[in-house]
Amino acid sequence: MSSIITTSLQTFLERDYDIIIIGGGTAGLALASRLSEVPALTIGVIEAGPDKSEDPRCYHWGFKSTVQENLLDPSAADGNGKERVLTLPRYDLVSMSSSTNDTNAFYFLSGKLLGGTSGINSMEWMKTESFTPQTTVSFPDLDKNALKDINGFEGPVKTSQNWYPLTVLPPLITIVRKPLGLQNMKRSIDPSDSTRYYSVSSYLRKAKEAKRENLSVLIGAVVSRIVLEDGGDGDLVAKRVEFVISESGEKAEVRAAKGVVVCTGAYQTPQILELSGMLHPCSLSSLTPGLGKQHKLPRLQ
C-alpha cells in the first residue's frame, strides 16, 4: 500500500485536499476508503501510529507461521504474571480514582497504528445494538424494516465462528444462557487463512487495489489542533490542521477545502477538541483557565 501510505511530509503536502481525516483507525480508514470512491474528492488521512499491516502479530491469527508465545508481551503482565496485551503500538491510558482513599487504576488500551484499535482488539464481531427503546424522536424517519433490502453476507469485513474446541463450553452455555444469554461470538477473522479483518484489510486495501490516486495517508504524525476560520455569517469552519512529525519533531499544517473529520476514537477525540478550544471550558479550566473559551459548542457539552 506504499502508493497510498507515506511517511514523507513533503509527499503528503504536494497536493491540495478537500477533506482531511484525523485518525487512520477503525472509523477513519473506513470513511476515507468510501469517500475515495468519489473521484472528484481528494482525501488526506493523518495517523499518529505506524503501518503494521505486514506484521504477523497484527494480521495472522492462525499462528501457522508465528509461534503464539512470541506474540505476547511479558512486560505487560497482570498481577498473576500472565501476559496481558499484544506487543503492538498502542496508547496505555490510565484513569485514577478521584478519591484519595482509592488507589485503583483503570487501564484503557487504544491502538496507535494504522487501523487503530481494530488492529489490536480481540476481533469479536456483532451487529450494532441499540440499548435504548426506539422512539420517533431518535429515529423519526426510519422504520425498523426500512433497510432490510440492503442486508447481506458479503460485506467488506469477513467473519467466522469461534472454532476453539472447548469441552467446557456446551455445559456452560446450558447453565448460563437462560438468565443472561450466551452465544458463540463471531469474530472478524477470515476463515480461509485465519487473518484479522480490520479497517486496513477491509477498507484501505480496497482503495489500494482500485489504485485510487485521490487518497493519501500520512503515518507517524500527531495532530496538535484544528484551526477554525471565519466562514461568513458569523460561522466558524475547520479549515486547517496542525500536526507534528513524530520522528523529526517537524511542525506542519494542511488545509482542507471542504472540511475536517475527527476520527480518533473515544479517548483521543475529546483531547483534540480540547486542544482546539472546542469543548466546554469547565473541563480543563482549573488547569488552563483560557482553554476552551475561544469557541463554545453546546452540542459537545
PDB file of C-alpha atoms in Angstrom:
ATOM      1  CA  MET A   1       0.000   0.000   0.000  1.00  0.00           C
ATOM      2  CA  SER A   2       3.022   2.249  -0.438  1.00  0.00           C
ATOM      3  CA  SER A   3       1.330   4.274  -3.192  1.00  0.00           C
ATOM      4  CA  ILE A   4      -1.267   5.464  -0.678  1.00  0.00           C
ATOM      5  CA  ILE A   5       0.622   5.364   2.637  1.00  0.00           C
ATOM      6  CA  THR A   6       3.592   7.658   3.196  1.00  0.00           C
ATOM      7  CA  THR A   7       5.878   8.814   5.990  1.00  0.00           C
ATOM      8  CA  SER A   8       7.090  11.758   3.892  1.00  0.00           C
ATOM      9  CA  LEU A   9       5.728  15.147   4.870  1.00  0.00           C
ATOM     10  CA  GLN A  10       6.784  16.587   1.530  1.00  0.00           C
ATOM     11  CA  THR A  11       4.901  13.907  -0.388  1.00  0.00           C
ATOM     12  CA  PHE A  12       1.772  14.375   1.704  1.00  0.00           C
ATOM     13  CA  LEU A  13       1.755  18.155   1.224  1.00  0.00           C
ATOM     14  CA  GLU A  14       2.285  18.008  -2.537  1.00  0.00           C
ATOM     15  CA  ARG A  15      -1.456  18.042  -3.198  1.00  0.00           C
ATOM     16  CA  ASP A  16      -4.481  20.006  -2.095  1.00  0.00           C
ATOM     17  CA  TYR A  17      -7.176  18.210  -0.109  1.00  0.00           C
ATOM     18  CA  ASP A  18     -10.913  18.555   0.010  1.00  0.00           C
ATOM     19  CA  ILE A  19     -11.246  16.550   3.219  1.00  0.00           C
ATOM     20  CA  ILE A  20      -8.736  15.876   5.984  1.00  0.00           C
ATOM     21  CA  ILE A  21      -9.484  12.935   8.270  1.00  0.00           C
ATOM     22  CA  ILE A  22      -7.685  12.985  11.610  1.00  0.00           C
ATOM     23  CA  GLY A  23      -7.052   9.401  12.668  1.00  0.00           C
ATOM     24  CA  GLY A  24      -6.471   6.411  10.418  1.00  0.00           C
ATOM     25  CA  GLY A  25      -8.192   3.976  12.718  1.00  0.00           C
ATOM     26  CA  THR A  26     -11.341   1.888  12.771  1.00  0.00           C
ATOM     27  CA  ALA A  27     -13.690   4.591  11.506  1.00  0.00           C
ATOM     28  CA  GLY A  28     -11.160   6.862   9.806  1.00  0.00           C
ATOM     29  CA  LEU A  29      -9.962   4.360   7.210  1.00  0.00           C
ATOM     30  CA  ALA A  30     -13.470   3.104   6.505  1.00  0.00           C
ATOM     31  CA  LEU A  31     -14.623   6.660   5.856  1.00  0.00           C
ATOM     32  CA  ALA A  32     -11.541   7.536   3.816  1.00  0.00           C
ATOM     33  CA  SER A  33     -11.893   4.477   1.611  1.00  0.00           C
ATOM     34  CA  ARG A  34     -15.575   5.112   0.938  1.00  0.00           C
ATOM     35  CA  LEU A  35     -15.027   8.807   0.213  1.00  0.00           C
ATOM     36  CA  SER A  36     -12.212   7.951  -2.196  1.00  0.00           C
ATOM     37  CA  GLU A  37     -14.793   6.180  -4.343  1.00  0.00           C
ATOM     38  CA  VAL A  38     -15.770   9.695  -5.461  1.00  0.00           C
ATOM     39  CA  PRO A  39     -13.046  10.655  -7.980  1.00  0.00           C
ATOM     40  CA  ALA A  40     -13.750  14.376  -7.632  1.00  0.00           C
ATOM     41  CA  LEU A  41     -12.736  14.347  -3.953  1.00  0.00           C
ATOM     42  CA  THR A  42      -9.185  14.345  -2.608  1.00  0.00           C
ATOM     43  CA  ILE A  43      -8.840  12.861   0.869  1.00  0.00           C
ATOM     44  CA  GLY A  44      -5.936  13.090   3.275  1.00  0.00           C
ATOM     45  CA  VAL A  45      -5.603  10.985   6.424  1.00  0.00           C
ATOM     46  CA  ILE A  46      -3.257  11.821   9.311  1.00  0.00           C
ATOM     47  CA  GLU A  47      -2.378   8.889  11.595  1.00  0.00           C
ATOM     48  CA  ALA A  48      -0.109   9.020  14.653  1.00  0.00           C
ATOM     49  CA  GLY A  49       0.971   5.385  14.534  1.00  0.00           C
ATOM     50  CA  PRO A  50       2.874   3.192  12.053  1.00  0.00           C
ATOM     51  CA  ASP A  51       1.658   0.749   9.425  1.00  0.00           C
ATOM     52  CA  LYS A  52       1.713  -2.794  10.827  1.00  0.00           C
ATOM     53  CA  SER A  53      -0.327  -4.450   8.092  1.00  0.00           C
ATOM     54  CA  GLU A  54       2.597  -6.742   7.247  1.00  0.00           C
ATOM     55  CA  ASP A  55       3.333  -7.622  10.879  1.00  0.00           C
ATOM     56  CA  PRO A  56       2.092 -11.160  11.664  1.00  0.00           C
ATOM     57  CA  ARG A  57       1.433 -10.115  15.263  1.00  0.00           C
ATOM     58  CA  CYS A  58      -1.325  -7.945  13.874  1.00  0.00           C
ATOM     59  CA  TYR A  59      -2.833  -9.865  10.989  1.00  0.00           C
ATOM     60  CA  HIS A  60      -2.039 -13.561  11.439  1.00  0.00           C
ATOM     61  CA  TRP A  61      -4.279 -15.315  13.918  1.00  0.00           C
ATOM     62  CA  GLY A  62      -3.924 -18.882  12.726  1.00  0.00           C
ATOM     63  CA  PHE A  63      -0.416 -18.955  14.235  1.00  0.00           C
ATOM     64  CA  LYS A  64       0.696 -21.028  11.260  1.00  0.00           C
ATOM     65  CA  SER A  65       3.837 -19.007  10.697  1.00  0.00           C
ATOM     66  CA  THR A  66       4.472 -17.347  14.057  1.00  0.00           C
ATOM     67  CA  VAL A  67       4.782 -19.001  17.440  1.00  0.00           C
ATOM     68  CA  GLN A  68       1.925 -17.822  19.632  1.00  0.00           C
ATOM     69  CA  GLU A  69       4.083 -17.271  22.702  1.00  0.00           C
ATOM     70  CA  ASN A  70       6.158 -14.707  20.815  1.00  0.00           C
ATOM     71  CA  LEU A  71       3.098 -12.550  20.247  1.00  0.00           C
ATOM     72  CA  LEU A  72       2.590 -11.708  23.901  1.00  0.00           C
ATOM     73  CA  ASP A  73       4.250  -9.032  25.965  1.00  0.00           C
ATOM     74  CA  PRO A  74       5.743 -10.358  29.232  1.00  0.00           C
ATOM     75  CA  SER A  75       6.466  -6.802  30.391  1.00  0.00           C
ATOM     76  CA  ALA A  76       2.736  -6.089  30.410  1.00  0.00           C
ATOM     77  CA  ALA A  77       1.885  -8.932  32.773  1.00  0.00           C
ATOM     78  CA  ASP A  78      -1.040  -8.664  35.111  1.00  0.00           C
ATOM     79  CA  GLY A  79      -0.907  -9.284  38.843  1.00  0.00           C
ATOM     80  CA  ASN A  80      -0.691 -13.047  38.307  1.00  0.00           C
ATOM     81  CA  GLY A  81       2.266 -12.789  35.961  1.00  0.00           C
ATOM     82  CA  LYS A  82       0.199 -13.568  32.867  1.00  0.00           C
ATOM     83  CA  GLU A  83       0.755 -11.745  29.611  1.00  0.00           C
ATOM     84  CA  ARG A  84      -1.968  -9.191  29.107  1.00  0.00           C
ATOM     85  CA  VAL A  85      -1.642  -7.452  25.743  1.00  0.00           C
ATOM     86  CA  LEU A  86      -0.122  -7.813  22.310  1.00  0.00           C
ATOM     87  CA  THR A  87       3.164  -6.054  21.635  1.00  0.00           C
ATOM     88  CA  LEU A  88       1.663  -3.718  19.067  1.00  0.00           C
ATOM     89  CA  PRO A  89       1.728   0.098  19.129  1.00  0.00           C
ATOM     90  CA  ARG A  90      -0.915   1.438  21.460  1.00  0.00           C
ATOM     91  CA  TYR A  91      -1.762   4.180  23.904  1.00  0.00           C
ATOM     92  CA  ASP A  92      -1.692   2.996  27.518  1.00  0.00           C
ATOM     93  CA  LEU A  93      -4.246   5.223  29.197  1.00  0.00           C
ATOM     94  CA  VAL A  94      -4.665   5.154  32.965  1.00  0.00           C
ATOM     95  CA  SER A  95      -7.579   6.614  34.905  1.00  0.00           C
ATOM     96  CA  MET A  96      -7.132   7.022  38.641  1.00  0.00           C
ATOM     97  CA  SER A  97      -9.977   7.422  41.107  1.00  0.00           C
ATOM     98  CA  SER A  98     -10.575  10.959  42.333  1.00  0.00           C
ATOM     99  CA  SER A  99     -10.870   9.629  45.863  1.00  0.00           C
ATOM    100  CA  THR A 100      -7.705   9.923  47.927  1.00  0.00           C
ATOM    101  CA  ASN A 101      -8.569   6.636  49.614  1.00  0.00           C
ATOM    102  CA  ASP A 102      -8.990   4.694  46.382  1.00  0.00           C
ATOM    103  CA  THR A 103      -5.793   3.690  44.602  1.00  0.00           C
ATOM    104  CA  ASN A 104      -7.459   1.549  41.953  1.00  0.00           C
ATOM    105  CA  ALA A 105      -6.328   2.310  38.425  1.00  0.00           C
ATOM    106  CA  PHE A 106      -8.307   1.582  35.293  1.00  0.00           C
ATOM    107  CA  TYR A 107      -6.340   0.816  32.148  1.00  0.00           C
ATOM    108  CA  PHE A 108      -7.654   1.627  28.695  1.00  0.00           C
ATOM    109  CA  LEU A 109      -5.926   0.469  25.538  1.00  0.00           C
ATOM    110  CA  SER A 110      -6.193   2.393  22.293  1.00  0.00           C
ATOM    111  CA  GLY A 111      -4.479   1.231  19.115  1.00  0.00           C
ATOM    112  CA  LYS A 112      -1.725   3.578  17.947  1.00  0.00           C
ATOM    113  CA  LEU A 113      -1.266   2.124  14.487  1.00  0.00           C
ATOM    114  CA  LEU A 114      -2.896   2.233  11.092  1.00  0.00           C
ATOM    115  CA  GLY A 115      -6.242   0.580  11.701  1.00  0.00           C
ATOM    116  CA  GLY A 116      -6.483   1.837  15.275  1.00  0.00           C
ATOM    117  CA  THR A 117      -7.939  -0.411  17.924  1.00  0.00           C
ATOM    118  CA  SER A 118      -9.408  -2.674  15.246  1.00  0.00           C
ATOM    119  CA  GLY A 119      -5.782  -3.766  14.743  1.00  0.00           C
ATOM    120  CA  ILE A 120      -5.178  -4.815  18.366  1.00  0.00           C
ATOM    121  CA  ASN A 121      -8.570  -5.896  19.712  1.00  0.00           C
ATOM    122  CA  SER A 122      -9.863  -9.435  20.188  1.00  0.00           C
ATOM    123  CA  MET A 123     -11.904  -9.239  16.954  1.00  0.00           C
ATOM    124  CA  GLU A 124     -15.290 -10.096  18.399  1.00  0.00           C
ATOM    125  CA  TRP A 125     -17.915  -9.142  15.840  1.00  0.00           C
ATOM    126  CA  MET A 126     -21.534  -8.287  16.426  1.00  0.00           C
ATOM    127  CA  LYS A 127     -24.205  -6.153  14.845  1.00  0.00           C
ATOM    128  CA  THR A 128     -24.742  -2.702  16.256  1.00  0.00           C
ATOM    129  CA  GLU A 129     -27.133  -2.747  19.167  1.00  0.00           C
ATOM    130  CA  SER A 130     -29.406  -0.025  20.475  1.00  0.00           C
ATOM    131  CA  PHE A 131     -29.657  -0.088  24.249  1.00  0.00           C
ATOM    132  CA  THR A 132     -32.433   2.470  24.434  1.00  0.00           C
ATOM    133  CA  PRO A 133     -36.011   1.991  23.220  1.00  0.00           C
ATOM    134  CA  GLN A 134     -36.617   3.202  19.691  1.00  0.00           C
ATOM    135  CA  THR A 135     -38.627   6.407  19.624  1.00  0.00           C
ATOM    136  CA  THR A 136     -39.902   8.768  16.969  1.00  0.00           C
ATOM    137  CA  VAL A 137     -37.529  11.369  18.382  1.00  0.00           C
ATOM    138  CA  SER A 138     -34.348   9.352  17.848  1.00  0.00           C
ATOM    139  CA  PHE A 139     -35.452   7.680  14.606  1.00  0.00           C
ATOM    140  CA  PRO A 140     -38.075   9.983  13.051  1.00  0.00           C
ATOM    141  CA  ASP A 141     -37.958   8.604   9.514  1.00  0.00           C
ATOM    142  CA  LEU A 142     -36.524   5.135   9.943  1.00  0.00           C
ATOM    143  CA  ASP A 143     -38.777   2.124  10.179  1.00  0.00           C
ATOM    144  CA  LYS A 144     -37.183  -0.960  11.688  1.00  0.00           C
ATOM    145  CA  ASN A 145     -37.577  -2.830   8.388  1.00  0.00           C
ATOM    146  CA  ALA A 146     -36.658   0.061   6.093  1.00  0.00           C
ATOM    147  CA  LEU A 147     -33.130  -1.167   5.387  1.00  0.00           C
ATOM    148  CA  LYS A 148     -33.871  -4.871   5.232  1.00  0.00           C
ATOM    149  CA  ASP A 149     -33.263  -4.981   1.478  1.00  0.00           C
ATOM    150  CA  ILE A 150     -29.613  -3.960   1.861  1.00  0.00           C
ATOM    151  CA  ASN A 151     -28.709  -6.546   4.500  1.00  0.00           C
ATOM    152  CA  GLY A 152     -26.279  -9.120   3.215  1.00  0.00           C
ATOM    153  CA  PHE A 153     -23.442 -11.524   3.882  1.00  0.00           C
ATOM    154  CA  GLU A 154     -20.710 -10.313   1.512  1.00  0.00           C
ATOM    155  CA  GLY A 155     -19.595  -7.100   3.177  1.00  0.00           C
ATOM    156  CA  PRO A 156     -16.016  -5.811   3.456  1.00  0.00           C
ATOM    157  CA  VAL A 157     -15.427  -7.423   6.875  1.00  0.00           C
ATOM    158  CA  LYS A 158     -15.049 -11.195   6.715  1.00  0.00           C
ATOM    159  CA  THR A 159     -16.256 -13.068   9.783  1.00  0.00           C
ATOM    160  CA  SER A 160     -16.130 -16.603  11.160  1.00  0.00           C
ATOM    161  CA  GLN A 161     -17.332 -18.555  14.164  1.00  0.00           C
ATOM    162  CA  ASN A 162     -15.093 -19.216  17.115  1.00  0.00           C
ATOM    163  CA  TRP A 163     -13.532 -22.614  16.404  1.00  0.00           C
ATOM    164  CA  TYR A 164     -11.825 -23.230  19.760  1.00  0.00           C
ATOM    165  CA  PRO A 165     -12.770 -26.824  20.802  1.00  0.00           C
ATOM    166  CA  LEU A 166     -13.525 -26.093  24.449  1.00  0.00           C
ATOM    167  CA  THR A 167     -15.165 -29.104  26.112  1.00  0.00           C
ATOM    168  CA  VAL A 168     -16.475 -26.910  28.917  1.00  0.00           C
ATOM    169  CA  LEU A 169     -18.401 -24.673  26.541  1.00  0.00           C
ATOM    170  CA  PRO A 170     -21.564 -26.776  25.896  1.00  0.00           C
ATOM    171  CA  PRO A 171     -22.442 -27.281  29.593  1.00  0.00           C
ATOM    172  CA  LEU A 172     -21.532 -23.670  30.297  1.00  0.00           C
ATOM    173  CA  ILE A 173     -23.963 -22.468  27.645  1.00  0.00           C
ATOM    174  CA  THR A 174     -26.672 -24.714  29.045  1.00  0.00           C
ATOM    175  CA  ILE A 175     -26.179 -23.293  32.530  1.00  0.00           C
ATOM    176  CA  VAL A 176     -25.974 -19.573  31.831  1.00  0.00           C
ATOM    177  CA  ARG A 177     -27.861 -18.925  28.616  1.00  0.00           C
ATOM    178  CA  LYS A 178     -31.248 -18.583  30.334  1.00  0.00           C
ATOM    179  CA  PRO A 179     -30.564 -15.884  32.951  1.00  0.00           C
ATOM    180  CA  LEU A 180     -28.285 -13.628  30.920  1.00  0.00           C
ATOM    181  CA  GLY A 181     -27.789 -15.054  27.464  1.00  0.00           C
ATOM    182  CA  LEU A 182     -24.654 -16.504  25.955  1.00  0.00           C
ATOM    183  CA  GLN A 183     -23.560 -17.204  22.433  1.00  0.00           C
ATOM    184  CA  ASN A 184     -20.564 -18.360  20.468  1.00  0.00           C
ATOM    185  CA  MET A 185     -19.354 -14.982  19.253  1.00  0.00           C
ATOM    186  CA  LYS A 186     -18.409 -14.368  15.679  1.00  0.00           C
ATOM    187  CA  ARG A 187     -15.006 -12.889  15.011  1.00  0.00           C
ATOM    188  CA  SER A 188     -13.650 -10.674  12.264  1.00  0.00           C
ATOM    189  CA  ILE A 189     -11.269 -13.389  11.066  1.00  0.00           C
ATOM    190  CA  ASP A 190     -11.171 -14.706   7.521  1.00  0.00           C
ATOM    191  CA  PRO A 191     -11.805 -18.463   7.909  1.00  0.00           C
ATOM    192  CA  SER A 192      -9.859 -19.262   4.732  1.00  0.00           C
ATOM    193  CA  ASP A 193      -6.463 -18.141   6.046  1.00  0.00           C
ATOM    194  CA  SER A 194      -7.021 -17.113   9.695  1.00  0.00           C
ATOM    195  CA  THR A 195      -6.151 -13.461   9.123  1.00  0.00           C
ATOM    196  CA  ARG A 196      -7.542 -10.500  11.010  1.00  0.00           C
ATOM    197  CA  TYR A 197     -10.001  -8.344   9.141  1.00  0.00           C
ATOM    198  CA  TYR A 198      -9.734  -4.782  10.357  1.00  0.00           C
ATOM    199  CA  SER A 199     -10.035  -1.370   8.751  1.00  0.00           C
ATOM    200  CA  VAL A 200      -6.747  -1.750   6.853  1.00  0.00           C
ATOM    201  CA  SER A 201      -7.574  -5.079   5.229  1.00  0.00           C
ATOM    202  CA  SER A 202     -11.307  -4.396   4.931  1.00  0.00           C
ATOM    203  CA  TYR A 203     -11.219  -0.866   3.548  1.00  0.00           C
ATOM    204  CA  LEU A 204      -7.802   0.665   2.857  1.00  0.00           C
ATOM    205  CA  ARG A 205      -6.643  -2.351   0.883  1.00  0.00           C
ATOM    206  CA  LYS A 206      -9.620  -1.987  -1.448  1.00  0.00           C
ATOM    207  CA  ALA A 207      -8.632   1.605  -2.178  1.00  0.00           C
ATOM    208  CA  LYS A 208      -5.112   0.461  -2.966  1.00  0.00           C
ATOM    209  CA  GLU A 209      -6.289  -2.352  -5.229  1.00  0.00           C
ATOM    210  CA  ALA A 210      -8.538   0.110  -7.062  1.00  0.00           C
ATOM    211  CA  LYS A 211      -5.491   2.407  -7.492  1.00  0.00           C
ATOM    212  CA  ARG A 212      -7.310   5.445  -6.171  1.00  0.00           C
ATOM    213  CA  GLU A 213      -4.856   8.291  -6.502  1.00  0.00           C
ATOM    214  CA  ASN A 214      -7.145  10.718  -4.683  1.00  0.00           C
ATOM    215  CA  LEU A 215      -6.318   9.220  -1.266  1.00  0.00           C
ATOM    216  CA  SER A 216      -3.153   9.837   0.763  1.00  0.00           C
ATOM    217  CA  VAL A 217      -2.385   8.549   4.254  1.00  0.00           C
ATOM    218  CA  LEU A 218       0.387  10.134   6.314  1.00  0.00           C
ATOM    219  CA  ILE A 219       1.590   7.937   9.180  1.00  0.00           C
ATOM    220  CA  GLY A 220       3.759   8.874  12.147  1.00  0.00           C
ATOM    221  CA  ALA A 221       2.173  12.323  12.512  1.00  0.00           C
ATOM    222  CA  VAL A 222       0.471  13.576  15.681  1.00  0.00           C
ATOM    223  CA  VAL A 223      -2.231  16.222  15.331  1.00  0.00           C
ATOM    224  CA  SER A 224      -1.813  19.238  17.615  1.00  0.00           C
ATOM    225  CA  ARG A 225      -5.049  21.067  16.931  1.00  0.00           C
ATOM    226  CA  ILE A 226      -7.700  22.070  14.416  1.00  0.00           C
ATOM    227  CA  VAL A 227      -7.688  25.727  13.377  1.00  0.00           C
ATOM    228  CA  LEU A 228     -11.081  27.359  12.847  1.00  0.00           C
ATOM    229  CA  GLU A 229     -11.581  30.235  10.438  1.00  0.00           C
ATOM    230  CA  ASP A 230     -14.381  32.691   9.776  1.00  0.00           C
ATOM    231  CA  GLY A 231     -16.745  31.096   7.290  1.00  0.00           C
ATOM    232  CA  GLY A 232     -19.016  34.114   6.948  1.00  0.00           C
ATOM    233  CA  ASP A 233     -22.294  34.973   8.658  1.00  0.00           C
ATOM    234  CA  GLY A 234     -20.600  34.501  11.994  1.00  0.00           C
ATOM    235  CA  ASP A 235     -19.943  30.808  11.403  1.00  0.00           C
ATOM    236  CA  LEU A 236     -16.615  29.189  12.188  1.00  0.00           C
ATOM    237  CA  VAL A 237     -15.370  26.389   9.964  1.00  0.00           C
ATOM    238  CA  ALA A 238     -12.500  23.916  10.315  1.00  0.00           C
ATOM    239  CA  LYS A 239     -10.052  24.649   7.525  1.00  0.00           C
ATOM    240  CA  ARG A 240      -6.585  23.811   8.819  1.00  0.00           C
ATOM    241  CA  VAL A 241      -4.981  21.024  10.832  1.00  0.00           C
ATOM    242  CA  GLU A 242      -1.683  21.479  12.649  1.00  0.00           C
ATOM    243  CA  PHE A 243       0.437  18.409  13.316  1.00  0.00           C
ATOM    244  CA  VAL A 244       3.926  17.226  14.247  1.00  0.00           C
ATOM    245  CA  ILE A 245       6.041  14.537  12.587  1.00  0.00           C
ATOM    246  CA  SER A 246       6.908  12.167  15.431  1.00  0.00           C
ATOM    247  CA  GLU A 247      10.362  11.131  14.222  1.00  0.00           C
ATOM    248  CA  SER A 248      11.748  14.573  13.375  1.00  0.00           C
ATOM    249  CA  GLY A 249       9.610  16.856  15.518  1.00  0.00           C
ATOM    250  CA  GLU A 250       8.886  18.985  12.463  1.00  0.00           C
ATOM    251  CA  LYS A 251       5.705  21.039  12.694  1.00  0.00           C
ATOM    252  CA  ALA A 252       3.389  21.451   9.730  1.00  0.00           C
ATOM    253  CA  GLU A 253      -0.166  22.230   8.749  1.00  0.00           C
ATOM    254  CA  VAL A 254      -2.501  21.174   5.969  1.00  0.00           C
ATOM    255  CA  ARG A 255      -5.628  22.829   4.618  1.00  0.00           C
ATOM    256  CA  ALA A 256      -8.970  21.204   3.877  1.00  0.00           C
ATOM    257  CA  ALA A 257     -11.147  22.882   1.258  1.00  0.00           C
ATOM    258  CA  LYS A 258     -14.394  21.203   2.309  1.00  0.00           C
ATOM    259  CA  GLY A 259     -13.950  20.049   5.877  1.00  0.00           C
ATOM    260  CA  VAL A 260     -12.104  18.234   8.664  1.00  0.00           C
ATOM    261  CA  VAL A 261     -13.316  14.967  10.198  1.00  0.00           C
ATOM    262  CA  VAL A 262     -12.082  13.813  13.618  1.00  0.00           C
ATOM    263  CA  CYS A 263     -11.907  10.008  13.856  1.00  0.00           C
ATOM    264  CA  THR A 264      -9.513   9.481  16.739  1.00  0.00           C
ATOM    265  CA  GLY A 265     -11.632   7.269  18.950  1.00  0.00           C
ATOM    266  CA  ALA A 266     -13.327   7.688  22.295  1.00  0.00           C
ATOM    267  CA  TYR A 267     -10.199   8.887  24.111  1.00  0.00           C
ATOM    268  CA  GLN A 268      -8.211  10.988  21.627  1.00  0.00           C
ATOM    269  CA  THR A 269     -11.194  12.759  20.036  1.00  0.00           C
ATOM    270  CA  PRO A 270     -12.067  14.787  23.168  1.00  0.00           C
ATOM    271  CA  GLN A 271      -8.377  15.573  23.588  1.00  0.00           C
ATOM    272  CA  ILE A 272      -8.069  17.056  20.096  1.00  0.00           C
ATOM    273  CA  LEU A 273     -11.273  19.026  20.539  1.00  0.00           C
ATOM    274  CA  GLU A 274      -9.979  20.343  23.863  1.00  0.00           C
ATOM    275  CA  LEU A 275      -6.685  21.405  22.296  1.00  0.00           C
ATOM    276  CA  SER A 276      -8.616  23.148  19.531  1.00  0.00           C
ATOM    277  CA  GLY A 277     -10.719  25.099  22.017  1.00  0.00           C
ATOM    278  CA  MET A 278     -13.958  23.363  21.114  1.00  0.00           C
ATOM    279  CA  LEU A 279     -15.168  21.852  24.381  1.00  0.00           C
ATOM    280  CA  HIS A 280     -16.797  23.329  27.428  1.00  0.00           C
ATOM    281  CA  PRO A 281     -14.278  25.444  29.363  1.00  0.00           C
ATOM    282  CA  CYS A 282     -15.077  23.858  32.733  1.00  0.00           C
ATOM    283  CA  SER A 283     -13.409  20.557  31.777  1.00  0.00           C
ATOM    284  CA  LEU A 284      -9.872  21.924  31.934  1.00  0.00           C
ATOM    285  CA  SER A 285     -10.394  25.413  33.322  1.00  0.00           C
ATOM    286  CA  SER A 286      -8.724  24.503  36.601  1.00  0.00           C
ATOM    287  CA  LEU A 287      -5.536  23.587  34.723  1.00  0.00           C
ATOM    288  CA  THR A 288      -5.581  26.149  31.914  1.00  0.00           C
ATOM    289  CA  PRO A 289      -8.132  28.911  32.526  1.00  0.00           C
ATOM    290  CA  GLY A 290      -8.081  30.184  28.941  1.00  0.00           C
ATOM    291  CA  LEU A 291      -8.590  26.819  27.257  1.00  0.00           C
ATOM    292  CA  GLY A 292     -11.995  26.146  25.767  1.00  0.00           C
ATOM    293  CA  LYS A 293     -13.238  29.730  25.948  1.00  0.00           C
ATOM    294  CA  GLN A 294     -12.476  30.579  22.331  1.00  0.00           C
ATOM    295  CA  HIS A 295     -15.310  28.544  20.816  1.00  0.00           C
ATOM    296  CA  LYS A 296     -18.259  27.071  22.665  1.00  0.00           C
ATOM    297  CA  LEU A 297     -20.152  24.236  21.030  1.00  0.00           C
ATOM    298  CA  PRO A 298     -23.181  23.408  23.195  1.00  0.00           C
ATOM    299  CA  ARG A 299     -23.751  20.139  21.354  1.00  0.00           C
ATOM    300  CA  LEU A 300     -20.420  18.885  22.650  1.00  0.00           C
ATOM    301  CA  GLN A 301     -21.048  19.777  26.278  1.00  0.00           C
TER     302      GLN A 301
END
